[in-house]
Amino acid sequence: MQQVTVYRQPGRFAGWPANYGMWAWGDELVLCFVAGYHDSQGRFHARDVSRPFETLQARSLDGGETWRVEPFAGRTPRGRALSADEHMLPELGVAAAIAAGDAPLPSPRCWDLQHPDLAVLCARTGLAAGVQSFFYVSIDRCHCWQGPYALPMFGQTGIAARTDVLALNESEALVLLTANKTDGHEGRVLCAYSADGLRTFTLRAFIGPEPPTGAFAIMPASVRLPSGAILTAIRCRGADNTAWIDLWRSDDVAHTWRHIGRPVAFGQPGHAGNPPTLTLLADGRLALTYGNRDAPYTIAARLSTDEGATWSGERTLRAGGGSRDLGYPRTVCRADGSLVTAYYFNDRPDGDGERFIGATIWRP
């Protein structure tokens, strides 16, 4: 197991890869994240809300062992950071730019979803009622992003997208999204369908019932199995402030879903859990990775040999977290079969200090 630093700067707060995406072409990897500024008064998320975040991407050409950080290679509304409005004053966010007239439009073309150098990135404004979402497409391994292109609201009180796109063939795709509940709060998961290369979308199905007041089911992470079945891992919080990860399965291309298990149940209430990643390995096993905000604060993984019906015990990928402010991973498989799991982390014993982007290279 190898620990790598992707981005770490004194005085900065880098975070939340799960909100963006990570892509692999053999040993060429690209990871998106945001960076703002550290502020000890930020408490749990120790960031300075009075200063803007910026969207960055990091590229590795050697399977994640070394990284070069570069600006996000696309246009954002008025240059604002993507998917970070809740971490800044309102006037600094994407929602303000959109309200001022710089709004994404639907994609004017049908994209080839089996292009060998394709990447799709989903983004959003904030989290509250009225949140809007959009996406970008790259066909040159993230050297240039086309977009932003609007995602519909699907009749919901808000759509808070993070990247979870399953290409079915060159023109059809499923896009799994977090919708705000009828009361405007986070959230429940829905599956949208595109038949024309992400040009238009329809609502296919919700995954599970709407959670009750104070609870949520958000941030899906999905894989398509060789059989065609789809598995989706979902970050959940109960009305009693407990947190867990649920697993759902569809055998009819996302028209209907059934709950098949709870791979992770966090033991300490009050931290709202952490989003999962779900990765299909070459030998058919599944890897589930997540930040464990229970003390002692780790990045963790579990493996399944039976399509998610049962899971191994927890494996620690990185120990030494300084507080619950960590996780939000993304995981990809590199050319030699090793996995690269990227996340944000803090390692000061008092839980203060900069938040940085780290990665663990590991054999499942």
mmCIF file of C-alpha atoms in Angstrom:
data_model
loop_
_atom_site.group_PDB
_atom_site.id
_atom_site.type_symbol
_atom_site.label_atom_id
_atom_site.label_comp_id
_atom_site.label_asym_id
_atom_site.label_seq_id
_atom_site.Cartn_x
_atom_site.Cartn_y
_atom_site.Cartn_z
ATOM 1 C CA MET A 1 0.000 0.000 0.000
ATOM 2 C CA GLN A 2 1.409 3.372 -1.049
ATOM 3 C CA GLN A 3 0.367 6.815 0.254
ATOM 4 C CA VAL A 4 0.658 9.732 -2.178
ATOM 5 C CA THR A 5 0.056 13.474 -1.901
ATOM 6 C CA VAL A 6 -1.889 14.872 -4.856
ATOM 7 C CA TYR A 7 -2.267 18.487 -3.669
ATOM 8 C CA ARG A 8 -1.195 20.067 -0.386
ATOM 9 C CA GLN A 9 -0.515 23.749 0.209
ATOM 10 C CA PRO A 10 -0.094 25.577 3.544
ATOM 11 C CA GLY A 11 -3.110 27.697 4.330
ATOM 12 C CA ARG A 12 -5.363 26.003 1.774
ATOM 13 C CA PHE A 13 -8.455 23.845 2.086
ATOM 14 C CA ALA A 14 -8.740 21.262 -0.698
ATOM 15 C CA GLY A 15 -11.716 19.002 -0.747
ATOM 16 C CA TRP A 16 -14.449 16.713 -1.842
ATOM 17 C CA PRO A 17 -13.297 14.653 -4.872
ATOM 18 C CA ALA A 18 -16.596 12.735 -4.676
ATOM 19 C CA ASN A 19 -18.405 15.891 -5.791
ATOM 20 C CA TYR A 20 -16.485 15.913 -9.074
ATOM 21 C CA GLY A 21 -14.903 12.821 -10.583
ATOM 22 C CA MET A 22 -11.893 10.684 -11.386
ATOM 23 C CA TRP A 23 -11.121 8.971 -14.686
ATOM 24 C CA ALA A 24 -8.541 6.445 -15.857
ATOM 25 C CA TRP A 25 -7.085 5.509 -19.219
ATOM 26 C CA GLY A 26 -4.563 2.842 -18.312
ATOM 27 C CA ASP A 27 -2.031 4.666 -16.154
ATOM 28 C CA GLU A 28 -3.218 8.150 -17.139
ATOM 29 C CA LEU A 29 -5.487 9.405 -14.379
ATOM 30 C CA VAL A 30 -7.344 12.690 -13.905
ATOM 31 C CA LEU A 31 -8.965 13.857 -10.665
ATOM 32 C CA CYS A 32 -11.110 16.964 -10.106
ATOM 33 C CA PHE A 33 -11.495 18.795 -6.785
ATOM 34 C CA VAL A 34 -11.725 22.323 -5.357
ATOM 35 C CA ALA A 35 -9.371 24.382 -3.220
ATOM 36 C CA GLY A 36 -10.178 27.321 -0.979
ATOM 37 C CA TYR A 37 -8.536 28.736 2.123
ATOM 38 C CA HIS A 38 -8.185 27.346 5.625
ATOM 39 C CA ASP A 39 -9.837 29.094 8.574
ATOM 40 C CA SER A 40 -9.758 27.581 12.051
ATOM 41 C CA GLN A 41 -13.093 29.250 12.814
ATOM 42 C CA GLY A 42 -14.729 27.100 10.153
ATOM 43 C CA ARG A 43 -15.160 24.357 12.779
ATOM 44 C CA PHE A 44 -16.001 21.016 11.078
ATOM 45 C CA HIS A 45 -15.177 22.276 7.572
ATOM 46 C CA ALA A 46 -12.322 24.583 8.570
ATOM 47 C CA ARG A 47 -12.561 26.821 5.496
ATOM 48 C CA ASP A 48 -12.796 30.561 4.976
ATOM 49 C CA VAL A 49 -16.246 31.210 3.493
ATOM 50 C CA SER A 50 -15.346 34.822 2.664
ATOM 51 C CA ARG A 51 -12.808 33.797 0.002
ATOM 52 C CA PRO A 52 -13.531 31.996 -3.265
ATOM 53 C CA PHE A 53 -12.805 28.372 -3.980
ATOM 54 C CA GLU A 54 -11.329 27.347 -7.334
ATOM 55 C CA THR A 55 -11.858 24.200 -9.381
ATOM 56 C CA LEU A 56 -8.674 22.264 -10.095
ATOM 57 C CA GLN A 57 -7.749 19.033 -11.783
ATOM 58 C CA ALA A 58 -4.733 16.821 -11.183
ATOM 59 C CA ARG A 59 -3.215 14.534 -13.803
ATOM 60 C CA SER A 60 -0.982 11.501 -13.329
ATOM 61 C CA LEU A 61 0.821 9.685 -16.135
ATOM 62 C CA ASP A 62 2.254 6.926 -13.942
ATOM 63 C CA GLY A 63 -0.766 5.330 -12.324
ATOM 64 C CA GLY A 64 -1.154 7.830 -9.507
ATOM 65 C CA GLU A 65 2.399 7.858 -8.146
ATOM 66 C CA THR A 66 3.076 11.466 -9.159
ATOM 67 C CA TRP A 67 0.623 14.245 -10.010
ATOM 68 C CA ARG A 68 0.586 17.585 -11.791
ATOM 69 C CA VAL A 69 -2.116 20.012 -10.681
ATOM 70 C CA GLU A 70 -3.627 22.263 -13.345
ATOM 71 C CA PRO A 71 -6.607 24.618 -13.656
ATOM 72 C CA PHE A 72 -9.934 23.094 -14.592
ATOM 73 C CA ALA A 73 -9.859 22.965 -18.395
ATOM 74 C CA GLY A 74 -13.372 24.261 -18.973
ATOM 75 C CA ARG A 75 -15.528 27.359 -18.647
ATOM 76 C CA THR A 76 -17.518 27.815 -15.462
ATOM 77 C CA PRO A 77 -20.237 30.461 -14.999
ATOM 78 C CA ARG A 78 -18.308 33.717 -14.491
ATOM 79 C CA GLY A 79 -15.263 31.688 -13.472
ATOM 80 C CA ARG A 80 -16.837 30.462 -10.235
ATOM 81 C CA ALA A 81 -15.916 27.202 -8.496
ATOM 82 C CA LEU A 82 -18.133 24.222 -9.258
ATOM 83 C CA SER A 83 -20.263 22.469 -6.644
ATOM 84 C CA ALA A 84 -19.028 24.579 -3.745
ATOM 85 C CA ASP A 85 -21.654 27.283 -3.162
ATOM 86 C CA GLU A 86 -22.409 25.967 0.341
ATOM 87 C CA HIS A 87 -18.792 26.663 1.319
ATOM 88 C CA MET A 88 -18.743 30.356 0.327
ATOM 89 C CA LEU A 89 -20.709 33.535 0.824
ATOM 90 C CA PRO A 90 -23.651 33.554 -1.616
ATOM 91 C CA GLU A 91 -22.212 36.305 -3.810
ATOM 92 C CA LEU A 92 -19.146 34.146 -4.571
ATOM 93 C CA GLY A 93 -21.035 31.104 -5.829
ATOM 94 C CA VAL A 94 -22.132 29.673 -9.148
ATOM 95 C CA ALA A 95 -25.797 30.299 -8.315
ATOM 96 C CA ALA A 96 -25.149 34.054 -8.242
ATOM 97 C CA ALA A 97 -23.438 33.863 -11.634
ATOM 98 C CA ILE A 98 -26.341 31.924 -13.116
ATOM 99 C CA ALA A 99 -28.864 34.366 -11.636
ATOM 100 C CA ALA A 100 -26.913 37.199 -13.281
ATOM 101 C CA GLY A 101 -27.446 35.619 -16.692
ATOM 102 C CA ASP A 102 -24.626 33.119 -17.210
ATOM 103 C CA ALA A 103 -26.884 30.077 -17.240
ATOM 104 C CA PRO A 104 -25.982 26.686 -18.778
ATOM 105 C CA LEU A 105 -28.000 25.594 -21.810
ATOM 106 C CA PRO A 106 -28.860 22.047 -22.930
ATOM 107 C CA SER A 107 -26.232 20.211 -24.939
ATOM 108 C CA PRO A 108 -26.576 21.062 -28.650
ATOM 109 C CA ARG A 109 -25.187 17.707 -29.788
ATOM 110 C CA CYS A 110 -25.308 13.989 -29.150
ATOM 111 C CA TRP A 111 -22.076 12.696 -27.639
ATOM 112 C CA ASP A 112 -20.465 9.366 -28.486
ATOM 113 C CA LEU A 113 -20.567 7.705 -25.090
ATOM 114 C CA GLN A 114 -18.122 4.996 -26.163
ATOM 115 C CA HIS A 115 -15.427 7.406 -27.308
ATOM 116 C CA PRO A 116 -12.161 6.002 -25.915
ATOM 117 C CA ASP A 117 -11.111 9.326 -24.375
ATOM 118 C CA LEU A 118 -14.516 10.312 -22.955
ATOM 119 C CA ALA A 119 -15.051 11.845 -19.527
ATOM 120 C CA VAL A 120 -18.294 13.311 -18.147
ATOM 121 C CA LEU A 121 -18.355 15.616 -15.114
ATOM 122 C CA CYS A 122 -21.566 16.611 -13.322
ATOM 123 C CA ALA A 123 -21.770 19.741 -11.161
ATOM 124 C CA ARG A 124 -24.266 21.826 -9.220
ATOM 125 C CA THR A 125 -24.813 25.145 -7.489
ATOM 126 C CA GLY A 126 -25.525 24.500 -3.787
ATOM 127 C CA LEU A 127 -27.629 22.052 -1.782
ATOM 128 C CA ALA A 128 -30.797 23.889 -0.726
ATOM 129 C CA ALA A 129 -34.151 24.067 -2.494
ATOM 130 C CA GLY A 130 -33.769 25.382 -6.023
ATOM 131 C CA VAL A 131 -30.288 23.937 -6.543
ATOM 132 C CA GLN A 132 -29.493 23.577 -10.256
ATOM 133 C CA SER A 133 -27.197 21.097 -11.975
ATOM 134 C CA PHE A 134 -25.275 20.837 -15.214
ATOM 135 C CA PHE A 135 -22.522 18.786 -16.813
ATOM 136 C CA TYR A 136 -19.379 18.879 -18.927
ATOM 137 C CA VAL A 137 -18.032 16.486 -21.565
ATOM 138 C CA SER A 138 -14.433 15.892 -22.614
ATOM 139 C CA ILE A 139 -13.329 13.682 -25.497
ATOM 140 C CA ASP A 140 -9.600 14.314 -25.044
ATOM 141 C CA ARG A 141 -8.917 12.954 -21.546
ATOM 142 C CA CYS A 142 -9.863 16.164 -19.748
ATOM 143 C CA HIS A 143 -7.523 18.460 -21.661
ATOM 144 C CA CYS A 144 -10.609 20.431 -22.730
ATOM 145 C CA TRP A 145 -14.111 20.332 -21.251
ATOM 146 C CA GLN A 146 -17.158 21.255 -23.353
ATOM 147 C CA GLY A 147 -20.050 22.823 -21.478
ATOM 148 C CA PRO A 148 -21.585 23.589 -19.090
ATOM 149 C CA TYR A 149 -24.783 21.927 -20.311
ATOM 150 C CA ALA A 150 -27.987 22.140 -18.281
ATOM 151 C CA LEU A 151 -29.590 19.161 -16.593
ATOM 152 C CA PRO A 152 -33.381 19.246 -16.171
ATOM 153 C CA MET A 153 -35.097 19.666 -12.819
ATOM 154 C CA PHE A 154 -37.317 16.604 -13.475
ATOM 155 C CA GLY A 155 -40.164 18.285 -11.593
ATOM 156 C CA GLN A 156 -38.203 18.273 -8.328
ATOM 157 C CA THR A 157 -37.499 21.041 -5.808
ATOM 158 C CA GLY A 158 -33.821 20.820 -6.756
ATOM 159 C CA ILE A 159 -31.228 18.600 -8.428
ATOM 160 C CA ALA A 160 -27.803 18.358 -6.762
ATOM 161 C CA ALA A 161 -25.633 16.405 -9.191
ATOM 162 C CA ARG A 162 -22.358 14.672 -8.512
ATOM 163 C CA THR A 163 -20.805 12.599 -11.292
ATOM 164 C CA ASP A 164 -22.457 9.166 -11.601
ATOM 165 C CA VAL A 165 -22.954 8.284 -15.268
ATOM 166 C CA LEU A 166 -23.324 4.798 -16.762
ATOM 167 C CA ALA A 167 -22.968 4.544 -20.543
ATOM 168 C CA LEU A 168 -25.096 1.688 -21.903
ATOM 169 C CA ASN A 169 -23.871 2.008 -25.497
ATOM 170 C CA GLU A 170 -22.720 4.802 -27.798
ATOM 171 C CA SER A 171 -25.915 6.835 -27.368
ATOM 172 C CA GLU A 172 -27.759 5.621 -24.252
ATOM 173 C CA ALA A 173 -26.827 6.462 -20.685
ATOM 174 C CA LEU A 174 -28.158 6.440 -17.162
ATOM 175 C CA VAL A 175 -27.379 9.416 -14.937
ATOM 176 C CA LEU A 176 -27.943 8.933 -11.226
ATOM 177 C CA LEU A 177 -28.662 12.136 -9.349
ATOM 178 C CA THR A 178 -29.616 13.466 -5.942
ATOM 179 C CA ALA A 179 -32.970 15.261 -5.937
ATOM 180 C CA ASN A 180 -34.162 17.501 -3.136
ATOM 181 C CA LYS A 181 -37.166 16.173 -1.235
ATOM 182 C CA THR A 182 -40.631 17.679 -1.436
ATOM 183 C CA ASP A 183 -39.771 19.849 1.592
ATOM 184 C CA GLY A 184 -36.749 21.249 -0.292
ATOM 185 C CA HIS A 185 -34.100 19.561 1.842
ATOM 186 C CA GLU A 186 -31.574 16.901 0.839
ATOM 187 C CA GLY A 187 -32.406 14.417 -0.583
ATOM 188 C CA ARG A 188 -33.311 11.251 -2.439
ATOM 189 C CA VAL A 189 -31.793 9.496 -5.440
ATOM 190 C CA LEU A 190 -33.309 9.317 -8.897
ATOM 191 C CA CYS A 191 -32.166 7.778 -12.144
ATOM 192 C CA ALA A 192 -32.430 9.734 -15.396
ATOM 193 C CA TYR A 193 -32.146 8.239 -18.882
ATOM 194 C CA SER A 194 -30.749 9.693 -22.093
ATOM 195 C CA ALA A 195 -31.301 8.013 -25.471
ATOM 196 C CA ASP A 196 -29.418 10.611 -27.512
ATOM 197 C CA GLY A 197 -25.927 10.981 -26.109
ATOM 198 C CA LEU A 198 -26.780 13.323 -23.191
ATOM 199 C CA ARG A 199 -28.710 15.756 -25.364
ATOM 200 C CA THR A 200 -32.059 15.163 -23.634
ATOM 201 C CA PHE A 201 -33.100 13.354 -20.460
ATOM 202 C CA THR A 202 -36.170 11.721 -18.951
ATOM 203 C CA LEU A 203 -36.860 10.578 -15.407
ATOM 204 C CA ARG A 204 -36.698 6.793 -15.256
ATOM 205 C CA ALA A 205 -37.148 5.926 -11.572
ATOM 206 C CA PHE A 206 -36.571 6.907 -7.981
ATOM 207 C CA ILE A 207 -34.413 4.600 -5.882
ATOM 208 C CA GLY A 208 -36.255 3.902 -2.668
ATOM 209 C CA PRO A 209 -38.919 5.958 -0.899
ATOM 210 C CA GLU A 210 -38.490 9.585 0.066
ATOM 211 C CA PRO A 211 -36.669 9.720 3.427
ATOM 212 C CA PRO A 212 -38.554 11.270 6.363
ATOM 213 C CA THR A 213 -37.916 14.709 7.825
ATOM 214 C CA GLY A 214 -34.318 15.059 8.960
ATOM 215 C CA ALA A 215 -33.122 12.045 6.959
ATOM 216 C CA PHE A 216 -31.543 11.768 3.533
ATOM 217 C CA ALA A 217 -30.355 9.299 0.884
ATOM 218 C CA ILE A 218 -27.847 11.048 -1.390
ATOM 219 C CA MET A 219 -24.705 10.822 -3.517
ATOM 220 C CA PRO A 220 -25.122 7.564 -5.482
ATOM 221 C CA ALA A 221 -22.144 5.608 -6.798
ATOM 222 C CA SER A 222 -23.008 3.018 -9.432
ATOM 223 C CA VAL A 223 -21.584 0.177 -11.492
ATOM 224 C CA ARG A 224 -22.986 -1.976 -14.272
ATOM 225 C CA LEU A 225 -22.200 -5.660 -13.894
ATOM 226 C CA PRO A 226 -21.330 -7.939 -16.853
ATOM 227 C CA SER A 227 -24.853 -9.392 -16.583
ATOM 228 C CA GLY A 228 -26.317 -5.936 -17.178
ATOM 229 C CA ALA A 229 -27.517 -5.555 -13.595
ATOM 230 C CA ILE A 230 -26.841 -2.195 -11.957
ATOM 231 C CA LEU A 231 -25.700 -1.681 -8.381
ATOM 232 C CA THR A 232 -25.896 1.678 -6.638
ATOM 233 C CA ALA A 233 -24.360 2.523 -3.260
ATOM 234 C CA ILE A 234 -26.014 5.471 -1.490
ATOM 235 C CA ARG A 235 -24.960 7.638 1.442
ATOM 236 C CA CYS A 236 -27.729 7.676 4.057
ATOM 237 C CA ARG A 237 -28.567 9.504 7.260
ATOM 238 C CA GLY A 238 -31.486 8.714 9.538
ATOM 239 C CA ALA A 239 -33.729 11.137 11.370
ATOM 240 C CA ASP A 240 -31.923 10.008 14.539
ATOM 241 C CA ASN A 241 -28.566 11.224 13.123
ATOM 242 C CA THR A 242 -27.197 7.726 12.514
ATOM 243 C CA ALA A 243 -25.434 7.151 9.192
ATOM 244 C CA TRP A 244 -24.850 4.221 6.862
ATOM 245 C CA ILE A 245 -24.334 3.165 3.231
ATOM 246 C CA ASP A 246 -27.150 1.308 1.449
ATOM 247 C CA LEU A 247 -26.865 -0.870 -1.653
ATOM 248 C CA TRP A 248 -29.599 -1.146 -4.279
ATOM 249 C CA ARG A 249 -29.865 -3.345 -7.381
ATOM 250 C CA SER A 250 -31.768 -3.117 -10.666
ATOM 251 C CA ASP A 251 -32.100 -5.997 -13.134
ATOM 252 C CA ASP A 252 -34.208 -4.116 -15.696
ATOM 253 C CA VAL A 253 -31.991 -1.190 -16.733
ATOM 254 C CA ALA A 254 -32.990 0.992 -13.775
ATOM 255 C CA HIS A 255 -36.772 0.797 -14.187
ATOM 256 C CA THR A 256 -37.186 -0.877 -10.792
ATOM 257 C CA TRP A 257 -34.885 -1.222 -7.799
ATOM 258 C CA ARG A 258 -34.605 -3.460 -4.751
ATOM 259 C CA HIS A 259 -32.622 -2.938 -1.592
ATOM 260 C CA ILE A 260 -30.034 -5.705 -1.169
ATOM 261 C CA GLY A 261 -28.005 -4.676 1.837
ATOM 262 C CA ARG A 262 -26.250 -2.231 4.098
ATOM 263 C CA PRO A 263 -22.495 -2.740 3.578
ATOM 264 C CA VAL A 264 -21.531 -0.043 6.096
ATOM 265 C CA ALA A 265 -23.211 1.134 9.301
ATOM 266 C CA PHE A 266 -21.275 3.871 11.073
ATOM 267 C CA GLY A 267 -21.181 3.538 14.842
ATOM 268 C CA GLN A 268 -20.967 7.129 16.018
ATOM 269 C CA PRO A 269 -23.978 9.425 15.391
ATOM 270 C CA GLY A 270 -23.862 13.047 14.400
ATOM 271 C CA HIS A 271 -21.444 13.147 11.466
ATOM 272 C CA ALA A 272 -23.859 12.433 8.564
ATOM 273 C CA GLY A 273 -21.675 9.709 7.077
ATOM 274 C CA ASN A 274 -19.595 9.821 3.909
ATOM 275 C CA PRO A 275 -20.250 9.070 0.249
ATOM 276 C CA PRO A 276 -19.124 5.711 -1.153
ATOM 277 C CA THR A 277 -17.352 4.713 -4.318
ATOM 278 C CA LEU A 278 -18.195 1.443 -6.045
ATOM 279 C CA THR A 279 -15.642 -0.123 -8.412
ATOM 280 C CA LEU A 280 -15.942 -3.298 -10.507
ATOM 281 C CA LEU A 281 -12.666 -5.218 -10.624
ATOM 282 C CA ALA A 282 -11.398 -7.269 -13.566
ATOM 283 C CA ASP A 283 -12.026 -10.528 -11.679
ATOM 284 C CA GLY A 284 -15.667 -9.622 -10.965
ATOM 285 C CA ARG A 285 -15.216 -8.532 -7.361
ATOM 286 C CA LEU A 286 -16.506 -5.201 -6.112
ATOM 287 C CA ALA A 287 -14.581 -2.639 -4.077
ATOM 288 C CA LEU A 288 -16.446 -0.156 -1.878
ATOM 289 C CA THR A 289 -14.417 2.755 -0.488
ATOM 290 C CA TYR A 290 -15.466 5.562 1.843
ATOM 291 C CA GLY A 291 -14.257 7.955 4.496
ATOM 292 C CA ASN A 292 -14.982 6.646 7.976
ATOM 293 C CA ARG A 293 -15.825 9.641 10.154
ATOM 294 C CA ASP A 294 -16.075 7.479 13.242
ATOM 295 C CA ALA A 295 -13.007 7.926 15.444
ATOM 296 C CA PRO A 296 -10.138 7.258 14.787
ATOM 297 C CA TYR A 297 -10.956 8.806 11.346
ATOM 298 C CA THR A 298 -9.771 6.728 8.402
ATOM 299 C CA ILE A 299 -10.174 6.033 4.709
ATOM 300 C CA ALA A 300 -11.610 2.531 4.427
ATOM 301 C CA ALA A 301 -12.623 -0.203 1.991
ATOM 302 C CA ARG A 302 -14.655 -3.395 1.818
ATOM 303 C CA LEU A 303 -14.709 -6.090 -0.879
ATOM 304 C CA SER A 304 -17.475 -8.332 -2.231
ATOM 305 C CA THR A 305 -17.154 -11.571 -4.214
ATOM 306 C CA ASP A 306 -20.895 -12.086 -4.795
ATOM 307 C CA GLU A 307 -22.183 -8.937 -6.512
ATOM 308 C CA GLY A 308 -22.683 -7.101 -3.247
ATOM 309 C CA ALA A 309 -24.735 -9.712 -1.405
ATOM 310 C CA THR A 310 -22.060 -9.950 1.300
ATOM 311 C CA TRP A 311 -19.008 -7.864 2.153
ATOM 312 C CA SER A 312 -15.655 -8.346 3.810
ATOM 313 C CA GLY A 313 -14.630 -6.683 7.017
ATOM 314 C CA GLU A 314 -13.354 -3.133 6.895
ATOM 315 C CA ARG A 315 -9.858 -2.592 5.532
ATOM 316 C CA THR A 316 -8.039 0.616 6.458
ATOM 317 C CA LEU A 317 -6.487 2.367 3.477
ATOM 318 C CA ARG A 318 -5.230 5.367 5.425
ATOM 319 C CA ALA A 319 -5.087 5.994 9.167
ATOM 320 C CA GLY A 320 -4.131 9.080 11.148
ATOM 321 C CA GLY A 321 -7.011 11.415 10.390
ATOM 322 C CA GLY A 322 -7.067 14.489 12.612
ATOM 323 C CA SER A 323 -10.856 14.865 12.623
ATOM 324 C CA ARG A 324 -14.042 13.853 10.836
ATOM 325 C CA ASP A 325 -13.294 16.341 8.070
ATOM 326 C CA LEU A 326 -12.055 13.794 5.521
ATOM 327 C CA GLY A 327 -13.113 11.319 2.851
ATOM 328 C CA TYR A 328 -15.369 11.954 -0.160
ATOM 329 C CA PRO A 329 -13.311 9.466 -2.205
ATOM 330 C CA ARG A 330 -13.064 8.492 -5.826
ATOM 331 C CA THR A 331 -11.503 5.194 -6.918
ATOM 332 C CA VAL A 332 -10.222 3.976 -10.290
ATOM 333 C CA CYS A 333 -8.399 0.861 -11.456
ATOM 334 C CA ARG A 334 -5.004 1.342 -13.059
ATOM 335 C CA ALA A 335 -3.326 -0.801 -15.716
ATOM 336 C CA ASP A 336 -1.755 -3.347 -13.336
ATOM 337 C CA GLY A 337 -5.024 -4.001 -11.487
ATOM 338 C CA SER A 338 -4.143 -1.878 -8.468
ATOM 339 C CA LEU A 339 -6.710 0.619 -7.254
ATOM 340 C CA VAL A 340 -6.093 4.316 -6.728
ATOM 341 C CA THR A 341 -8.388 5.884 -4.145
ATOM 342 C CA ALA A 342 -8.240 9.685 -3.881
ATOM 343 C CA TYR A 343 -9.840 11.706 -1.067
ATOM 344 C CA TYR A 344 -9.455 14.811 1.054
ATOM 345 C CA PHE A 345 -7.704 14.455 4.399
ATOM 346 C CA ASN A 346 -6.322 16.246 7.417
ATOM 347 C CA ASP A 347 -3.656 14.762 9.651
ATOM 348 C CA ARG A 348 -2.991 17.248 12.450
ATOM 349 C CA PRO A 349 -3.779 15.668 15.823
ATOM 350 C CA ASP A 350 -5.911 18.670 16.809
ATOM 351 C CA GLY A 351 -7.929 18.419 13.583
ATOM 352 C CA ASP A 352 -6.902 21.895 12.445
ATOM 353 C CA GLY A 353 -4.584 22.867 9.606
ATOM 354 C CA GLU A 354 -4.847 22.580 5.870
ATOM 355 C CA ARG A 355 -7.041 19.994 4.174
ATOM 356 C CA PHE A 356 -5.241 18.225 1.361
ATOM 357 C CA ILE A 357 -5.900 15.764 -1.430
ATOM 358 C CA GLY A 358 -4.243 12.410 -0.864
ATOM 359 C CA ALA A 359 -4.356 9.085 -2.659
ATOM 360 C CA THR A 360 -3.754 5.486 -1.667
ATOM 361 C CA ILE A 361 -2.512 2.945 -4.211
ATOM 362 C CA TRP A 362 -3.539 -0.529 -3.068
ATOM 363 C CA ARG A 363 -4.087 -4.118 -4.140
ATOM 364 C CA PRO A 364 -7.657 -5.324 -3.522
#
